[in-house]
Coordinates of C-alpha atoms in Angstrom, one line a residue:
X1 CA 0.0 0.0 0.0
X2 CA 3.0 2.5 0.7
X3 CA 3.9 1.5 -3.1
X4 CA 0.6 2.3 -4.7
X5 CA -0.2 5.3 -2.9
X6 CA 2.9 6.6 -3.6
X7 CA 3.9 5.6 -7.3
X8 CA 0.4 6.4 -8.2
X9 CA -2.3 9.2 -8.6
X10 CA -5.1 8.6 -6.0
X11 CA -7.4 8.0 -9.0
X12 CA -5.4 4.9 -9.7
X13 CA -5.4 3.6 -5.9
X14 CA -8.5 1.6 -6.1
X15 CA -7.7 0.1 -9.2
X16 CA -4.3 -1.2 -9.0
X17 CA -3.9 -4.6 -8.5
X18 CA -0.5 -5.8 -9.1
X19 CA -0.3 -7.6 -5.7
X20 CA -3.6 -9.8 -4.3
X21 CA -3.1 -7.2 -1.4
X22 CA -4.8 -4.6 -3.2
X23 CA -5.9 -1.4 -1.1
X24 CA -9.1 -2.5 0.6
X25 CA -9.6 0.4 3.4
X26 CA -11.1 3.3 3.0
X27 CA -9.6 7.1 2.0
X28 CA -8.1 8.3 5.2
X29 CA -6.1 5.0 5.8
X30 CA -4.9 5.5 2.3
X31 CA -4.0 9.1 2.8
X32 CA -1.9 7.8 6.1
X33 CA -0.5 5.2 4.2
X34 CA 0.4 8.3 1.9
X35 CA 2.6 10.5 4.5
X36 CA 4.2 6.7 5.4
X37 CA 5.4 6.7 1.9
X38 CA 7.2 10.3 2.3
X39 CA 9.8 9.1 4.8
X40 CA 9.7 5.6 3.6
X41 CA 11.9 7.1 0.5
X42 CA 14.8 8.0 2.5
X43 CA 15.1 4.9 4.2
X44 CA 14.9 2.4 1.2
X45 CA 13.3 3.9 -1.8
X46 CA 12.6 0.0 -3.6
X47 CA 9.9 -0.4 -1.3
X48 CA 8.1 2.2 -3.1
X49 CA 7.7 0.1 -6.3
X50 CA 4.7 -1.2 -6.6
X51 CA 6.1 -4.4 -9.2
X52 CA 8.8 -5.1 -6.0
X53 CA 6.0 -7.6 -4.8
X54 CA 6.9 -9.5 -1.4
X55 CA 9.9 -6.9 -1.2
X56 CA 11.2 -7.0 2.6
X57 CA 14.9 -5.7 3.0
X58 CA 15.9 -5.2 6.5
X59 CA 15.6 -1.5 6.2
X60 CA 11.7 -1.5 5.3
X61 CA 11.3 -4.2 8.0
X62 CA 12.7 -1.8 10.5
X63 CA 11.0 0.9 9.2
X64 CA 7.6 -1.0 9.3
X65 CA 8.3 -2.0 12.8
X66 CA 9.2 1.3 13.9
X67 CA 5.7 3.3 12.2
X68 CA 3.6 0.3 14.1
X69 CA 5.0 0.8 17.2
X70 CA 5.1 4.9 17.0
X71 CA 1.3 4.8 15.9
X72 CA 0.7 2.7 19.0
X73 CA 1.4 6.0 21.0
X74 CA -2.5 6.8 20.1
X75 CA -3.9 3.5 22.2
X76 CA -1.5 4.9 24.9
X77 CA -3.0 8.1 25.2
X78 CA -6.1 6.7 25.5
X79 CA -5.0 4.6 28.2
X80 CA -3.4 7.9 29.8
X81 CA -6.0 9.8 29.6
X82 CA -9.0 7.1 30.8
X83 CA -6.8 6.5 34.0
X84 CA -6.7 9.9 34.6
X85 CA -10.2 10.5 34.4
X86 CA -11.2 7.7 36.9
X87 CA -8.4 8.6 39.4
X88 CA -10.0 12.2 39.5
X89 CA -13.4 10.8 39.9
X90 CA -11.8 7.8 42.5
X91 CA -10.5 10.2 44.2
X92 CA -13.4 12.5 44.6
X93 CA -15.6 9.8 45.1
X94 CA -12.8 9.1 47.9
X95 CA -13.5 13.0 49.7
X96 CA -17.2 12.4 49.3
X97 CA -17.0 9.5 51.4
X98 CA -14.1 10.5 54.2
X99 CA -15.4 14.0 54.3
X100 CA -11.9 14.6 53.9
X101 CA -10.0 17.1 51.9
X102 CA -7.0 15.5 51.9
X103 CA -5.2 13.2 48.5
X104 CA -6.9 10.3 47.8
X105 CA -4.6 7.3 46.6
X106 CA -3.2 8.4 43.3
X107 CA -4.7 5.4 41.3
X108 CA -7.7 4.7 38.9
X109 CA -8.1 1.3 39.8
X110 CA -6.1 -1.5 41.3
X111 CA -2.5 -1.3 39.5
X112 CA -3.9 1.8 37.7
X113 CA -2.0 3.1 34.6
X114 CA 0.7 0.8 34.8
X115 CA -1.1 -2.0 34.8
X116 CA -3.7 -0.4 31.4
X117 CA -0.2 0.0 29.8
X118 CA 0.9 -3.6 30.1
X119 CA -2.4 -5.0 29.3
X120 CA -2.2 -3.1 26.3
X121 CA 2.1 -3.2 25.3
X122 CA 1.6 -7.1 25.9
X123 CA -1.6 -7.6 24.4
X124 CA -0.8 -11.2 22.2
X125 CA -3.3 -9.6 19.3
X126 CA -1.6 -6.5 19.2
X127 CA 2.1 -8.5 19.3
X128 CA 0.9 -11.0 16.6
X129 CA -1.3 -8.6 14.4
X130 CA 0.5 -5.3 14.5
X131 CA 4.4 -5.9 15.6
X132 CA 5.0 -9.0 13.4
X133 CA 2.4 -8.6 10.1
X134 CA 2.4 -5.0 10.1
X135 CA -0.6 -3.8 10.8
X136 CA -1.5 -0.7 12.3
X137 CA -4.8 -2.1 14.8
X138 CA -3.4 -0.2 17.5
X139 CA -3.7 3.0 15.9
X140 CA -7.1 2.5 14.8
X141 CA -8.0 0.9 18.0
X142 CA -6.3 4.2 19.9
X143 CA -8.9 6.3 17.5
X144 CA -11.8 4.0 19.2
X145 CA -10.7 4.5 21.8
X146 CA -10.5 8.2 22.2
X147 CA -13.7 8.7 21.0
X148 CA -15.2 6.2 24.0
X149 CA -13.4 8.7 26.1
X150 CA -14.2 12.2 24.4
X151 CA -18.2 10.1 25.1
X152 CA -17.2 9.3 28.9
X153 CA -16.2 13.3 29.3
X154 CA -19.4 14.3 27.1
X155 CA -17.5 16.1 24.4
X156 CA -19.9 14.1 22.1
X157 CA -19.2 16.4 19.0
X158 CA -15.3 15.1 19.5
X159 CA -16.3 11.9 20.2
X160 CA -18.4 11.9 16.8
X161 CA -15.6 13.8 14.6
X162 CA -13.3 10.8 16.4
X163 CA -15.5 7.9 15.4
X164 CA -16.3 9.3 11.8
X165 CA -12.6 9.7 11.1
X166 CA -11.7 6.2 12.5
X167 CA -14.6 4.9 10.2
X168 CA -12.9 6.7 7.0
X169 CA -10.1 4.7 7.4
X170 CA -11.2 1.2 8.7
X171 CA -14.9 1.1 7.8
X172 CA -15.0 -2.7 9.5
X173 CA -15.3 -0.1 13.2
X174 CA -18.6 0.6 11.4
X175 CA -20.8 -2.0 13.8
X176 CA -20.4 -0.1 16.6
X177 CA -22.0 2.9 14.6
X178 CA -25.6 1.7 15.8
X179 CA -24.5 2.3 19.5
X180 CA -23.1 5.5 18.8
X181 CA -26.4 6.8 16.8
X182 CA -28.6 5.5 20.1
X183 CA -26.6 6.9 22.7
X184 CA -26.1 10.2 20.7
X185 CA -29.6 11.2 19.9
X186 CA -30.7 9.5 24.1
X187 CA -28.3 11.5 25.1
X188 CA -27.6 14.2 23.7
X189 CA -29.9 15.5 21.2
X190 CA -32.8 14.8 23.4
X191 CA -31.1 15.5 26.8
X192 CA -33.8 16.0 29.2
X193 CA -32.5 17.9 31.5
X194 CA -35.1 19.5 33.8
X195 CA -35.5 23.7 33.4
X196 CA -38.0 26.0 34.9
X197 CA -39.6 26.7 31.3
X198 CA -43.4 26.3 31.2
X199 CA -44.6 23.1 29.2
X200 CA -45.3 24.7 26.0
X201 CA -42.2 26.9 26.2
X202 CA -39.9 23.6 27.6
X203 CA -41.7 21.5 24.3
X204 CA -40.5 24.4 21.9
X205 CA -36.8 24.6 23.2
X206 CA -36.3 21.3 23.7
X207 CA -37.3 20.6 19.3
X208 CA -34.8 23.5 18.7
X209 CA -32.2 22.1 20.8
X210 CA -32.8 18.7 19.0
X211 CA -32.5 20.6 15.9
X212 CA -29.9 22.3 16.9
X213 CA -27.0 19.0 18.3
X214 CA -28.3 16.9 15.6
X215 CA -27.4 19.3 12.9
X216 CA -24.4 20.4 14.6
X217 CA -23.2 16.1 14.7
X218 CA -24.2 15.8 11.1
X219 CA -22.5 18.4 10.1
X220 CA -19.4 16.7 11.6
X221 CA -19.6 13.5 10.7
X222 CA -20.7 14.5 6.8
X223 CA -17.8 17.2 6.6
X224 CA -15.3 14.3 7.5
X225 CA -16.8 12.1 4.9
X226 CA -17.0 14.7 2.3
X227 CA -13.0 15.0 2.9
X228 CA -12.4 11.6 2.9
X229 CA -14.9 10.3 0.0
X230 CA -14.9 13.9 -1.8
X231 CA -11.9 13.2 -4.0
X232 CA -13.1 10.1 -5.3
X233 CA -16.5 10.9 -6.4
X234 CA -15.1 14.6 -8.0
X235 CA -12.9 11.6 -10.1
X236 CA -15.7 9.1 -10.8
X237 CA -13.8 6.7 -8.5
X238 CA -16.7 6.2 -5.8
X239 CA -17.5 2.9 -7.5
X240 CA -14.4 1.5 -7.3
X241 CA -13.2 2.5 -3.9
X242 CA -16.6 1.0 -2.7
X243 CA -16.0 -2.2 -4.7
X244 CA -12.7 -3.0 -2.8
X245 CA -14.6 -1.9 0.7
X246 CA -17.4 -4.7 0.4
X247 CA -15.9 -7.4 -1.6
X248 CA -19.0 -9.6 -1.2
X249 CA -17.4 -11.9 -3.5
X250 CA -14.9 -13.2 -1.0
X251 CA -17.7 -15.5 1.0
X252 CA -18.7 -16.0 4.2
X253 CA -16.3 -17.2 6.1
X254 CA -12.2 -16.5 6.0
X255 CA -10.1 -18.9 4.5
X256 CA -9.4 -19.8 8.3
X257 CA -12.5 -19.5 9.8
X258 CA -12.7 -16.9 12.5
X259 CA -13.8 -18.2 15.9
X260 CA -17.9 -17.2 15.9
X261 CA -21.1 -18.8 15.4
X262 CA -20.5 -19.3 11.5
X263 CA -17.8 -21.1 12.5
X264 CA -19.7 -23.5 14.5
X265 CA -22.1 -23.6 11.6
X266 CA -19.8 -24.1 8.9
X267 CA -18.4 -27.6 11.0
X268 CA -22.0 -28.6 11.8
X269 CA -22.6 -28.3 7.9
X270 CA -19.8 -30.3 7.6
X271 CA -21.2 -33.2 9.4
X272 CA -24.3 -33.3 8.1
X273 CA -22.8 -33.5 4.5
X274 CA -20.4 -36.9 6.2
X275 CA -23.8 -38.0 7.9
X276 CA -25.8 -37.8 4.7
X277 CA -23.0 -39.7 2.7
X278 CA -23.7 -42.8 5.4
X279 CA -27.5 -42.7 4.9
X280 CA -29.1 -45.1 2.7
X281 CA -29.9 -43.8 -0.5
X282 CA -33.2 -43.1 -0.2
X283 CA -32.7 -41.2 3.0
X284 CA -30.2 -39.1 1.9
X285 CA -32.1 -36.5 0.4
X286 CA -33.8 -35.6 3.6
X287 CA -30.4 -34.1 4.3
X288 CA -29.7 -32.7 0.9
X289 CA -33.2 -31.2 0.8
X290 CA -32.3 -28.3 3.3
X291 CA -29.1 -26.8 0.9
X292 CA -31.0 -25.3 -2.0
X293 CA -28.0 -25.5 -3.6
X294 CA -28.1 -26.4 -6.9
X295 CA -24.3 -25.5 -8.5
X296 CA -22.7 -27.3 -5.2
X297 CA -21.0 -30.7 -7.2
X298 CA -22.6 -33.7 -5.2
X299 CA -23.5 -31.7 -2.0
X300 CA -20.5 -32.0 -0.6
X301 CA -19.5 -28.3 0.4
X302 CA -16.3 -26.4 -0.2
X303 CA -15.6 -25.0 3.4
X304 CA -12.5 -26.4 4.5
X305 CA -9.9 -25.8 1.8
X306 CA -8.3 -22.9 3.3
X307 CA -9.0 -20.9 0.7
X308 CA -10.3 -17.2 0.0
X309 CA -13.9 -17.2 -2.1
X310 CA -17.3 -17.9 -1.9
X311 CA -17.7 -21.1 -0.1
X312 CA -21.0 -23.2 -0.8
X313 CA -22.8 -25.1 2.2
X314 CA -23.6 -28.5 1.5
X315 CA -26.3 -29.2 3.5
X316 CA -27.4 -26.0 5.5
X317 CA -28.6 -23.0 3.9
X318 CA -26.8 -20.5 2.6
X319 CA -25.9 -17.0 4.0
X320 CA -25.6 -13.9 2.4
X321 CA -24.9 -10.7 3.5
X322 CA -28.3 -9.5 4.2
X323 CA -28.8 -12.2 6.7
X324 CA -25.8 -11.7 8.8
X325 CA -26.6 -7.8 8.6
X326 CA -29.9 -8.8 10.2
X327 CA -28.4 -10.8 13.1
X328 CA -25.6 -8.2 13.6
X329 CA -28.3 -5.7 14.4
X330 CA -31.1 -8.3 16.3
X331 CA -27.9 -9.3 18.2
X332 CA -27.0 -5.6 19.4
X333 CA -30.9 -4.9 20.0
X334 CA -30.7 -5.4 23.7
X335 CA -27.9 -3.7 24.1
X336 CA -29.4 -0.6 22.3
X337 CA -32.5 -0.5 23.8
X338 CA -30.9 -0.6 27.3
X339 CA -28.7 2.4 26.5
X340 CA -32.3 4.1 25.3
X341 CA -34.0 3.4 28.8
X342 CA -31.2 3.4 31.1
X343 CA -30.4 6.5 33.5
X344 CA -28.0 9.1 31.9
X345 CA -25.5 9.0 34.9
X346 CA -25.6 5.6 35.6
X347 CA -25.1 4.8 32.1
X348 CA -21.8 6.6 31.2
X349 CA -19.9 4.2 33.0
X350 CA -21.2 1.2 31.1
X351 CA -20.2 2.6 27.4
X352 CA -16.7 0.5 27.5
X353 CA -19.0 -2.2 28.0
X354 CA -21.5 -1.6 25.7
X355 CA -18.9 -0.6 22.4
X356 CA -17.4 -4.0 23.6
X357 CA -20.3 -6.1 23.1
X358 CA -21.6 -4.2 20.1
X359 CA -18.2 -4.8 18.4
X360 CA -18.7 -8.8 19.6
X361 CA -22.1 -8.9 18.4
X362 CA -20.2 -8.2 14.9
X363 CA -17.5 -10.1 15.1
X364 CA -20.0 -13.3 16.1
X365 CA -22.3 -13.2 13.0
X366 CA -21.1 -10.5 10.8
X367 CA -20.3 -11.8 7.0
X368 CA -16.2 -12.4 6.6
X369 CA -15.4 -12.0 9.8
X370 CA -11.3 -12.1 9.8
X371 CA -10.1 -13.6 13.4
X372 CA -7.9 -10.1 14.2
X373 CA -11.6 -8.9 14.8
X374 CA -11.2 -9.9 18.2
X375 CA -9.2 -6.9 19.0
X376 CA -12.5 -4.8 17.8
X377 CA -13.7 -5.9 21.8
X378 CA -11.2 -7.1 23.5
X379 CA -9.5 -4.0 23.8
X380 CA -12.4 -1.9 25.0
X381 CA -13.4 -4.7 27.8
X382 CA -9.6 -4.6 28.7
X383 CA -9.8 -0.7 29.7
X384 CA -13.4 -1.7 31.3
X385 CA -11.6 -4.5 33.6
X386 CA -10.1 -1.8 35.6
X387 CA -13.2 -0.5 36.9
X388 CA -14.7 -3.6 38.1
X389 CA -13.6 -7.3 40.0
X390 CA -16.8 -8.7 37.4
X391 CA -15.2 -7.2 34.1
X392 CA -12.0 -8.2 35.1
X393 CA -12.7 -11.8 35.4
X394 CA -15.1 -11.6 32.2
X395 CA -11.8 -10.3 30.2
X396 CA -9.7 -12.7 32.0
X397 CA -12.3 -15.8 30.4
X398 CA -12.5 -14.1 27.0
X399 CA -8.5 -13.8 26.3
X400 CA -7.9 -17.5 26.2
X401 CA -10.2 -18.2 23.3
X402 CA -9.8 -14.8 21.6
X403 CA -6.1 -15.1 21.3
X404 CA -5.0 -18.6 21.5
X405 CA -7.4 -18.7 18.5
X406 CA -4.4 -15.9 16.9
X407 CA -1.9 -18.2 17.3
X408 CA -2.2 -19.7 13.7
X409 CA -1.7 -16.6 12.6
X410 CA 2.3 -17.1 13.0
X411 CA 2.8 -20.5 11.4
X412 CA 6.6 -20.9 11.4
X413 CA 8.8 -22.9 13.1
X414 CA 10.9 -20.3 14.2
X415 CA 7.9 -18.3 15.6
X416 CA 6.6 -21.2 17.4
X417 CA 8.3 -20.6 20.8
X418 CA 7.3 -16.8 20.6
X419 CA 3.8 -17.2 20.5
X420 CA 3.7 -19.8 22.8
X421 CA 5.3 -17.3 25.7
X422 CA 3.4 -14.3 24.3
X423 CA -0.1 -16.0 24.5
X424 CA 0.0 -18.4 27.6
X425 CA 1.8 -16.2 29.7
X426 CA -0.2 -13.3 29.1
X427 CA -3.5 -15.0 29.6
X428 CA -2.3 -17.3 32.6
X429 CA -1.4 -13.7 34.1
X430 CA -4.9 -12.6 33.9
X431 CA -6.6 -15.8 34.8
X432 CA -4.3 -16.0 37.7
X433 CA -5.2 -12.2 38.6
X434 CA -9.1 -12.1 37.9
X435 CA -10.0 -16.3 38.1
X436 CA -7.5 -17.6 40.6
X437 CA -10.5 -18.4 43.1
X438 CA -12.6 -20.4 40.9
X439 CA -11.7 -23.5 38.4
X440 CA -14.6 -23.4 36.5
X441 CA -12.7 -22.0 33.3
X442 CA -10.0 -24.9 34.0
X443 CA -11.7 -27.7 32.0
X444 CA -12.0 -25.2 28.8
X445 CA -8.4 -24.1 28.8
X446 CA -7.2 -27.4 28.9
X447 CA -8.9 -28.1 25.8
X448 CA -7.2 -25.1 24.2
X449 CA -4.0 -26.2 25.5
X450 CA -4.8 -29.6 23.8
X451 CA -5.9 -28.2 20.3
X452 CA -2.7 -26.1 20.6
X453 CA -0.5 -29.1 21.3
X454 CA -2.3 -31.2 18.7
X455 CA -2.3 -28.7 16.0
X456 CA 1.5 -27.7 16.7
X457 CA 3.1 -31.4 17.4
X458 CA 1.0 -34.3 16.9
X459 CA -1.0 -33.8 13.5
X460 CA 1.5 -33.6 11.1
X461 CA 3.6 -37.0 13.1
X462 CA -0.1 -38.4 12.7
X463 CA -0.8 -37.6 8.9
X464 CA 2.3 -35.8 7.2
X465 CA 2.4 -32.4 6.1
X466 CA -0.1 -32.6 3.4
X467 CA -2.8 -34.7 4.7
X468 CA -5.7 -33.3 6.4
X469 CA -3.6 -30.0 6.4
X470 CA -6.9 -27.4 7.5
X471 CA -8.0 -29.9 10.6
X472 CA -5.6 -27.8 13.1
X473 CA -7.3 -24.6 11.9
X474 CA -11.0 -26.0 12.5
X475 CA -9.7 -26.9 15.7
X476 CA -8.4 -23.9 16.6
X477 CA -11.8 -21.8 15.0
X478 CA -14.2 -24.6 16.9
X479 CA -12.9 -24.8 20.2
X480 CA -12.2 -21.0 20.4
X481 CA -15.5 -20.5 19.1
X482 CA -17.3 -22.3 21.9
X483 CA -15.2 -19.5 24.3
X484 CA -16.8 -16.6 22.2
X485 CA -20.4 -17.9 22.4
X486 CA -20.5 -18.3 25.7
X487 CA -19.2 -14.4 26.4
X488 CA -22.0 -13.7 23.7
X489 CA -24.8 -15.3 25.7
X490 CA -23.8 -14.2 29.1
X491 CA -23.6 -10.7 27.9
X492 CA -26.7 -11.2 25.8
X493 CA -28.8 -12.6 28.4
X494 CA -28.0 -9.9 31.4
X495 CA -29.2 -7.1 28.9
X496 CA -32.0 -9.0 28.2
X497 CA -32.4 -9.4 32.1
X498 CA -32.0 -6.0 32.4
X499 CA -34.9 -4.7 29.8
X500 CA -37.0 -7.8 31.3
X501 CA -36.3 -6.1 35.6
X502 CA -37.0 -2.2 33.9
X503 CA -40.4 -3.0 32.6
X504 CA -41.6 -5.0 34.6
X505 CA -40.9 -2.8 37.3
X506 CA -42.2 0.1 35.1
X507 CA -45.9 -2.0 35.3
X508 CA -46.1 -2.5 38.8

């Protein structure tokens, strides 16, 4: 990408497609990748040709290394400045309840900053994603980031200008726009703070004001797009640039499955296509019946070949992208219509939470989920396990299938020992901090350690290297999957419970 957009007119950049890597995210990511390109010519100008495909001199390696980790500083300032803000409010909270005006301890939360930091510098996704493939997550994630905590403060118009510039340049952040719609116009645009107006008066000045903060966020959020997309419609480019956005074409699932529900459904297809191959003939089609495929050769499904393309089912229906968009948004619907009915002061605290399960609610049935998606709400429920013992111990369970199911991502045997110590340490750490009292997660992470040592060491003594060579990865996807379900439903079901507790104590 630091090739293209810098050999080429930004008319051309959504065209060229020289490498299978061709520029997928939107404007503002390419206008970054842009400015890399101006220094990147003084430390080795070949990595500026776009024809030098899988070019990787030492120079451009450091130089990649150094941009990812430099970029990082933006998920650091977040973490700076949310530690600040809930020492301040510790700390007052700390007065209040002393009815002293002396110093409070100077932390946000048990190990405070420090411990945010490392949570974040050590964070396996981060390691494996960003520091090792070269991808800049923790920038975008620092963007997120800083718009949750511009929403915390209630500089909402920052928080908006934030979130619209983090979607220009990865538009996958895009699932969490729902949440940030609800809690805007809730919140904001029809803040109903009490005044000593008269009815009709208080009706009339509460529609201007509505007026008024939903202009004033439209106008932010369409002035960022109209920088960002501007260029490429004045060139007749739009088309193109959305093309490479939503490339439907590439199927439902990854060419190694990500670890959500379509996961679980892609394996489940897969043994009803062995069971229907055992039936008696006659039987069979009671199996085959439920496909509607017509193009699939002999039923038998194309979902395990590890490779990139649209995938048939050979059984089970098939999914589009209109039906995952649907159970993205049924998914989130608790969640949304909590942050509706919920208290304004009571609710601020919970928006780490809320982003995070949004984000999950995506990353479980959205279409082409890739498995670095985790990071989309990991990241936000690591910040949140610093405010409470119950988020702490929900992060601690949701690390071990979340990044163990990364671990695939760094397939070499000389990377085998790094992301071993990088993974298991880092979640044993957290399980040791937040689970240490109970065992009940025991029985699960064992069975991650064993797909782990099965996929590393014993399939290919079993079957060779070429036999059976995608087993590891459904492994892996499975297993980790079951993990991410179950954070789903718990999380599900408590906003459910809470809707369910408000109304029904809103009847009686």
């Amino acid at each position: 990408w630091l090739a293209v957009t810098h050999s080429l007119p930004f008319s051309k950049w959504y065209v060229e497609a020289t490498s299978e890597w061709t520029l997928d995210s939107p404007p503002l990511f390419a206008w970054f990748e842009w400015l890399l390109s101006q220094a990147a010519r003084f430390v080795d100008p070949q990595m500026l040709v776009v024809a030098n495909l899988n070019y990787a001199s030492d120079a451009t390696v450091y130089f990649q290394r150094a941009t990812v980790i430099a970029t990082e500083g933006v998920l650091f300032l977040a973490a700076y400045l949310f530690c600040s803000r809930t020492q301040r409010r510790r700390r007052g909270q700390a007065k209040q309840a002393n009815g002293e005006s002396g110093a409070a301890p100077a932390i946000a939360a048990p190990g405070g900053l420090p411990l945010l930091v490392a949570l974040v510098a050590l964070n396996p996704g981060l390691i494996f994603v960003d520091h090792i493939h070269f991808q800049y997550n923790g920038l975008l994630l620092g963007l997120l980031m800083l718009s949750l905590e511009a929403l915390q403060r209630d500089r909402v118009v920052l928080s908006a200008f934030l979130f619209a510039v983090l979607l220009n340049m990865k538009h996958l952040f895009a699932v969490a726009a729902p949440y940030f719609l609800v809690y805007m116009l809730r919140r904001f645009c029809l803040d109903t703070t009490p005044t000593k107006a008269n009815a009709k008066g208080l009706k009339m000045k509460r529609v201007k004001q509505f007026l008024a903060r939903f202009s004033l966020l439209g106008a932010t959020v369409v002035g960022v797009c109209g920088v960002s997309l501007g260029p490429f419609v004045a060139t007749g480019n739009l088309e193109n640039l959305l093309q490479r956005l939503f490339p439907f074409g590439r199927g439902l699932c990854h060419a190694y499955w990500a670890p959500n529900f379509w996961a679980l459904y892609s394996v489940a297809d897969k043994a009803l296509v062995r069971a229907r191959a055992l039936l008696p003939h006659a039987l069979a089609p009671l199996l085959g019946a439920m496909s509607g495929d017509e193009g699939d050769v002999g039923g038998r499904g194309h979902l395990s070949g590890g490779l990139v393309g649209v995938s048939k089912f050979g059984a089970l229906p098939q999914v589009g992208p209109p039906t995952t968009l649907v159970l993205v948004l049924l998914a989130m619907l608790p969640c949304l219509v909590k942050t509706w009915i919920k208290p304004k002061r009571s609710h601020r605290a919970e928006i780490l939470q809320d982003v995070a399960y949004v984000n999950l609610c995506g990353f479980v049935f959205g279409y082409h989920v890739h498995e670095k998606a985790v990071l989309h709400f990991m990241i936000p429920m690591a910040f949140g396990a610093l405010l409470t013992k119950a988020r702490a111990s929900e992060h601690a369970r949701a690390a071990w299938p979340a990044y163990i199911s990364l671990m695939p991502l760094l397939f070499g045997p000389q990377e085998r020992l790094l992301k071993q110590l990088v993974a298991f340490s880092y979640c044993a750490a957290l399980h040791w901090r937040s689970l240490r009292s109970s065992d009940q997660a025991l029985p699960y992470v064992a069975a991650l350690v064993a797909v782990h040592t099965y996929g590393t060491y014993v399939h290919e003594m079993l079957f060779g290297p070429q036999r059976l060579e995608f087993l590891p990865l459904l492994l892996y996807s499975v297993v980790s999957a079951l993990g991410i379900m179950a954070l789903f439903c718990r999380q599900c079901l408590d906003y459910c419970a809470y809707i369910h507790g408000h109304f029904r104590k809103a009847s009686s």
